[in-house]
Short mmCIF file of C-alpha atoms in Angstrom, two decimals:
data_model
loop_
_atom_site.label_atom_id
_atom_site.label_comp_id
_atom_site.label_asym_id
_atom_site.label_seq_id
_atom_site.Cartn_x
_atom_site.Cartn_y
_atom_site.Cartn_z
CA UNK C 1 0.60 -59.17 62.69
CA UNK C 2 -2.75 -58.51 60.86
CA UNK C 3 -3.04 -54.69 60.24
CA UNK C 4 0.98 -53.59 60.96
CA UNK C 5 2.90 -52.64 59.11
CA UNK C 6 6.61 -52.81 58.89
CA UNK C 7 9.44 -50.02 57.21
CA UNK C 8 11.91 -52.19 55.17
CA UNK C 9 15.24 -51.50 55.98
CA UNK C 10 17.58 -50.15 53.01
CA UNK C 11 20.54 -52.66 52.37
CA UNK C 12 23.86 -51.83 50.59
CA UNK C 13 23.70 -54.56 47.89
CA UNK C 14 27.33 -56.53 47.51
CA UNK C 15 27.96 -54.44 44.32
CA UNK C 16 28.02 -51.11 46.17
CA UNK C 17 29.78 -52.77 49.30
CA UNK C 18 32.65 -53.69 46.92
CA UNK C 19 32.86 -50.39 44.80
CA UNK C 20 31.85 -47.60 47.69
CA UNK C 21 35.03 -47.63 48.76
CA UNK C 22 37.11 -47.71 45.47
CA UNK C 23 34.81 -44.54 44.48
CA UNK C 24 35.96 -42.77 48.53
CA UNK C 25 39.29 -43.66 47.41
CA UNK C 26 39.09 -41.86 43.66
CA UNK C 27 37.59 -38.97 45.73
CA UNK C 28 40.29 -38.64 48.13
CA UNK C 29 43.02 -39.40 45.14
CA UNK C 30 41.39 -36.73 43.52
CA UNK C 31 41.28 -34.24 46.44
CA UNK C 32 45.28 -35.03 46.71
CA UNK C 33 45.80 -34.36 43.25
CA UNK C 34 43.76 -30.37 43.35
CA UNK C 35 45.97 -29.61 46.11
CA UNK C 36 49.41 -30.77 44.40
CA UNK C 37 48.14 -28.96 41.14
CA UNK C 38 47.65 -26.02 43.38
CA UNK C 39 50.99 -26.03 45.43
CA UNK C 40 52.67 -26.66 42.22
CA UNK C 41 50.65 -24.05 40.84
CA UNK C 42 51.51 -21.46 43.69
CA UNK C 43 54.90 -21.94 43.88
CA UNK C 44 55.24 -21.83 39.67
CA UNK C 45 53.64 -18.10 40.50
CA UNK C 46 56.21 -17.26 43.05
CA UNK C 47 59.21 -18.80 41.31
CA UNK C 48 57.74 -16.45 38.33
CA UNK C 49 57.49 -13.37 41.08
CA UNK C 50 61.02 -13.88 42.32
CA UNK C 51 62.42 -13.87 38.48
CA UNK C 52 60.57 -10.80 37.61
CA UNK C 53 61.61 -8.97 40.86
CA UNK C 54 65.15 -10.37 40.78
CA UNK C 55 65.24 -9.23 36.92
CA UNK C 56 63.58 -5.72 37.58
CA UNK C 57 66.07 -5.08 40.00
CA UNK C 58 69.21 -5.86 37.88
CA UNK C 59 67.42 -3.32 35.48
CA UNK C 60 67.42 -0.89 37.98
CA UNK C 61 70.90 -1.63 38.89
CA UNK C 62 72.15 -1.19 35.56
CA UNK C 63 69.78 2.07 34.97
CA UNK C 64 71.82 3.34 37.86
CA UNK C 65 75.30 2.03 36.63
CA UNK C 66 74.50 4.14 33.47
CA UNK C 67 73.63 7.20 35.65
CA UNK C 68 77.07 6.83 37.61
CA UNK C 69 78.90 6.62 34.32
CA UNK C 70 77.51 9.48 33.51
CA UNK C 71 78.05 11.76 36.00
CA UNK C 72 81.63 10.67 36.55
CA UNK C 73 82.34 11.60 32.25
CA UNK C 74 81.08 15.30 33.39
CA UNK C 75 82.74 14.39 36.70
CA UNK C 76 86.28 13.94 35.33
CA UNK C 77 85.50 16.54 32.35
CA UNK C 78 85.85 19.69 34.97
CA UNK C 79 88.47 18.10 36.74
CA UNK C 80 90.91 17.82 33.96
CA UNK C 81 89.58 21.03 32.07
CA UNK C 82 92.42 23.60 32.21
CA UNK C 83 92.81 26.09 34.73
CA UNK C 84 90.87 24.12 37.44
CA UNK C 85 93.39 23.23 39.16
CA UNK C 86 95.36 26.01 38.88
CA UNK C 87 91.73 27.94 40.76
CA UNK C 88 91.76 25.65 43.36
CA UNK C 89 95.21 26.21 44.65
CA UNK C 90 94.34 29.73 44.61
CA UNK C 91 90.87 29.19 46.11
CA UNK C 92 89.81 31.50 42.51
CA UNK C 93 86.36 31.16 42.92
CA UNK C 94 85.22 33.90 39.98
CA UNK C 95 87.42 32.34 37.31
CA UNK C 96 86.23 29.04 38.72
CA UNK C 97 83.16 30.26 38.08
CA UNK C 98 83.92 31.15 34.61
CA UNK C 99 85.75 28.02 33.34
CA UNK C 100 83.14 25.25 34.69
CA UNK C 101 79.94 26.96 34.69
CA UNK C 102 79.69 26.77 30.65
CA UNK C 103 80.88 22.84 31.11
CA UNK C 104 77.67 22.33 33.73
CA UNK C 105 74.84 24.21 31.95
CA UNK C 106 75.97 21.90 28.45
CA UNK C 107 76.24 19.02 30.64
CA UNK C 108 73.05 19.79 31.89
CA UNK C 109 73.81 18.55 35.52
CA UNK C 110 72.14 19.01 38.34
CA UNK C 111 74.47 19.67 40.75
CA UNK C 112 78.60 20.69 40.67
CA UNK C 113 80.64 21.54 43.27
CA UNK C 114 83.98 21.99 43.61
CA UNK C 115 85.62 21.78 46.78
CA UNK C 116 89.03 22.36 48.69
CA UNK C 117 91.44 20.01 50.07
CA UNK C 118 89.66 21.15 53.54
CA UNK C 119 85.81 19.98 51.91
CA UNK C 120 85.09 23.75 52.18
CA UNK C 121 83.27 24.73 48.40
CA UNK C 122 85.23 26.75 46.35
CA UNK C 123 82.22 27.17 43.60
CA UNK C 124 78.62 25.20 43.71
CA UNK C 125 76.24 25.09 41.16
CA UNK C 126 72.69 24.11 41.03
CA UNK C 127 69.67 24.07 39.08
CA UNK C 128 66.73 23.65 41.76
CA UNK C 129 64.66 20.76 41.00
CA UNK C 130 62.07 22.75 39.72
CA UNK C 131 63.68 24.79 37.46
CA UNK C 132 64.12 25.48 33.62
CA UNK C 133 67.52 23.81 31.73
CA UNK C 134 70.10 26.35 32.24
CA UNK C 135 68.34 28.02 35.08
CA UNK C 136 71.48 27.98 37.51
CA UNK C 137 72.85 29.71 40.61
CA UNK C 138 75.81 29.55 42.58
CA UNK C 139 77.36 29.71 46.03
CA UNK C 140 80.44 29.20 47.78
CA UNK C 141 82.18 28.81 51.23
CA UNK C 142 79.81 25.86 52.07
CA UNK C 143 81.01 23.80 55.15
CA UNK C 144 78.58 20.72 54.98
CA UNK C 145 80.14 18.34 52.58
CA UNK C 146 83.19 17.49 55.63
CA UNK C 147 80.34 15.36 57.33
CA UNK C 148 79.93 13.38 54.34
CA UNK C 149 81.75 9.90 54.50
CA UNK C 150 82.39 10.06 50.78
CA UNK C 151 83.97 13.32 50.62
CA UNK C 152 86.00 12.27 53.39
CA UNK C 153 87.00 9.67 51.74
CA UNK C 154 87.84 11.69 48.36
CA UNK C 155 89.85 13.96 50.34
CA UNK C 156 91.63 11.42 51.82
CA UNK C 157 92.88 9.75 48.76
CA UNK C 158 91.18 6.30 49.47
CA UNK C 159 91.45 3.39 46.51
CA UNK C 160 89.02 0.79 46.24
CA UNK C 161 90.82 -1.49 43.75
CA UNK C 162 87.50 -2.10 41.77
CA UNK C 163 86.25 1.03 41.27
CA UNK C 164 89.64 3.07 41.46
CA UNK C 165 89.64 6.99 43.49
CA UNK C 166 85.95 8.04 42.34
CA UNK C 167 83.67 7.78 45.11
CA UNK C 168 79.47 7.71 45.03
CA UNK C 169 76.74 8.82 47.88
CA UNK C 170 73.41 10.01 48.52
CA UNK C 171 72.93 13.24 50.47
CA UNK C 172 70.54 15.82 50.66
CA UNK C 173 71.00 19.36 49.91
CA UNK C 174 68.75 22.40 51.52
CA UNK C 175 66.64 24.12 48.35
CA UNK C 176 64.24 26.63 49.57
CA UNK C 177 62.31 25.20 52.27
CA UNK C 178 62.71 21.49 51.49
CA UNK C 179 65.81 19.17 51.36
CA UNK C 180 66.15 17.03 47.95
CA UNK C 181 68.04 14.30 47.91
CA UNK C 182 71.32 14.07 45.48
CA UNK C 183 73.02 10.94 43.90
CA UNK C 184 76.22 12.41 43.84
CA UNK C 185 79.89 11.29 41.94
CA UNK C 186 82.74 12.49 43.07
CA UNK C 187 86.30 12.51 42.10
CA UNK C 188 89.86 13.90 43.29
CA UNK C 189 91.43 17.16 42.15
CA UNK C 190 94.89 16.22 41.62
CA UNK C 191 98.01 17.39 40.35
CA UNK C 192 100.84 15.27 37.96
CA UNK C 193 102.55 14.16 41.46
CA UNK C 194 99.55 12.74 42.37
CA UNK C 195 98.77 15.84 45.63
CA UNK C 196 95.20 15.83 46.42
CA UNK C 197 94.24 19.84 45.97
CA UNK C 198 90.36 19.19 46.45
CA UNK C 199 87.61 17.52 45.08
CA UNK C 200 84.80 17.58 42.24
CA UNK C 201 81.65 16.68 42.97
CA UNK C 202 78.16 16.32 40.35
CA UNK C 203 74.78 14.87 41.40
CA UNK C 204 71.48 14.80 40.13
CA UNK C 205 68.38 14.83 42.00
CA UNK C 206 66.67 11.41 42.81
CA UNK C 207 62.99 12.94 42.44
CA UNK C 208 64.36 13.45 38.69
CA UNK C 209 65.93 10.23 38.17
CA UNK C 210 62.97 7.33 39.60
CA UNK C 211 61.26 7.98 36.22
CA UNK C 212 64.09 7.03 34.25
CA UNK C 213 64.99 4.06 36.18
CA UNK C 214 61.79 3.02 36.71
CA UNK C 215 60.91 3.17 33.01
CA UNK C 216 64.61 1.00 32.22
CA UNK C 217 63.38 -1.41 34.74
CA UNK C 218 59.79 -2.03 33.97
CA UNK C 219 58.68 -1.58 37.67
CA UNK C 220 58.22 0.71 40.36
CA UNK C 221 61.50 1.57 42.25
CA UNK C 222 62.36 3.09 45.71
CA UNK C 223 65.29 4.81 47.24
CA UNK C 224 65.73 3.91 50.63
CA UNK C 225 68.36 5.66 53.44
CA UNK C 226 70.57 2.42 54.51
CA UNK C 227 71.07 3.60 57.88
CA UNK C 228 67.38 4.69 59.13
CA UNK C 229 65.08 3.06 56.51
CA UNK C 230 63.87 6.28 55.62
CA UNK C 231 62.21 6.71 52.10
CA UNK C 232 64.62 8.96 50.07
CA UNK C 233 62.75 9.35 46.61
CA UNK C 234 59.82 6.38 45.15
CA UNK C 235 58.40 6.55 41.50
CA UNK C 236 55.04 5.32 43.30
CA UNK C 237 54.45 8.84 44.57
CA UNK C 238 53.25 7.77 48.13
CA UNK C 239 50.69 10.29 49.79
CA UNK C 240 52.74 9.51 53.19
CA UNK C 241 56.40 8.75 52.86
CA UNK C 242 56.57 7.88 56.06
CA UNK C 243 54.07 4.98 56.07
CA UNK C 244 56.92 3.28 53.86
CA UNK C 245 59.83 3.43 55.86
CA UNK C 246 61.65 0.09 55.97
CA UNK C 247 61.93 -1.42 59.87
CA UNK C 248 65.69 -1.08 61.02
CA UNK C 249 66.10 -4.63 61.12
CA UNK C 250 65.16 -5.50 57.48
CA UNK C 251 67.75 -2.47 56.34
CA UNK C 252 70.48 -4.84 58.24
CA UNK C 253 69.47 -8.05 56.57
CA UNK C 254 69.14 -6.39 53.60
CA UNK C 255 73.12 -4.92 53.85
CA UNK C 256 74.66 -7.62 55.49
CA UNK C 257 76.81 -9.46 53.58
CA UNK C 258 75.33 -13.16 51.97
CA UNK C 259 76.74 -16.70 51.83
CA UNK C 260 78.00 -17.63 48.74
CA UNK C 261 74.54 -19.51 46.88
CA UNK C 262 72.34 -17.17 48.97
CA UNK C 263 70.05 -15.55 47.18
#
């Protein structure tokens, strides 16, 4: 009609009607192929995670392994030095004192005691955590180490056919007004019959040993009780220990025993 006007209506030519949905199909082929790069991506990071982790604990394994070796050398040094034995069936405590406390302070251990076929201590000696190398005192008549499974077990005479008569365990010892936790080695007093007379036990203190074991397996490392969870000793230095207590139910997973291929 004279003076109208009309809007003309936009029209998909053919070409675009044949290639629009070739190009929504490159875009979606393309979307597909970010997220595969990305999954694949993401689980090359947490393959990566799981070898470091898996590797950084071995280290620490072996850093411990090392310690345990050492401690049983100083371990089975004092047990087979002469006139040990010989104090313990006479519950000697001074000339105890005199033969093994020369043997510590060289050895540079933290902790030695000696015990009686009973798990009563004939002669312990410690350096507190916080003191100088040969800084040492010592006590006797201690009654605590009975409750410990691995005395027990020392005392005892219990085998394991891998590891043989020594036995290992972490306990925590009163020093001043704070208890410090121990990694302790321990080893039968016998004589050439094969009589259990008493024990030997050395330890050293876990606050002094995370550096070292952190530093042999490139990563922060924690101690944790296996029965409770409870944070023992953590080269991360945590302003509350507490916050990093492990639930109960991830200490069982974490002990029971695995499937063969588990990993």
């Amino acid at each position: 009609m004279p003076g109208s006007t009309s809007t003309p209506t936009p029209r998909f030519g053919l070409r675009w009607k044949i290639t629009l949905p070739f190009i929504l199909l490159a875009l979606v082929l393309s979307l597909g192929m970010v997220y595969l790069l990305s999954l694949t991506v993401n689980q090359e990071q947490q393959a990566r995670t799981l070898r470091q982790l898996t590797d950084g604990g071995q280290q620490a394994a072996d850093a411990v392994v090392r310690v345990e070796s050492e401690l049983l050398a100083v371990e089975r040094l004092i047990a087979n030095t002469e006139g040990v034995l010989d104090g313990v069936q006479r519950t000697d405590s001074e000339g105890l004192r005199a033969g093994v406390l020369p043997l510590v302070v060289n050895a540079g251990a933290d902790v030695v005691s000696i015990l009686d076929v009973q798990g009563t201590s004939l002669l312990s000696i410690r350096r507190a955590p916080d003191a100088s190398a040969g800084e040492y005192g010592t006590l006797r008549g201690e009654t605590f180490y009975t409750a410990w499974p691995f005395v027990q077990r020392l005392l005892t005479g219990s085998v394991d056919p891998a590891i043989g008569d020594k036995q290992t365990g972490v306990h925590s010892l009163r020093i001043g007004e704070s208890d410090a936790p121990v990694f302790f080695v321990g080893g039968p007093i016998r004589d050439t019959g094969g009589t259990i007379y008493g024990a030997v036990l050395v330890g050293r203190y876990l606050a002094s040993l995370m550096p070292e074991i952190a530093i042999q397996a490139g990563a922060s490392v924690s101690i944790y009780d296996q029965f409770d969870g409870r944070l023992l000793a953590s080269s991360l230095e945590p302003d509350d220990p507490a916050a990093m207590t492990v639930p109960a139910e991830s200490v069982e997973r974490a002990m029971a025993p695995r499937e063969s291929g588990d990993p």
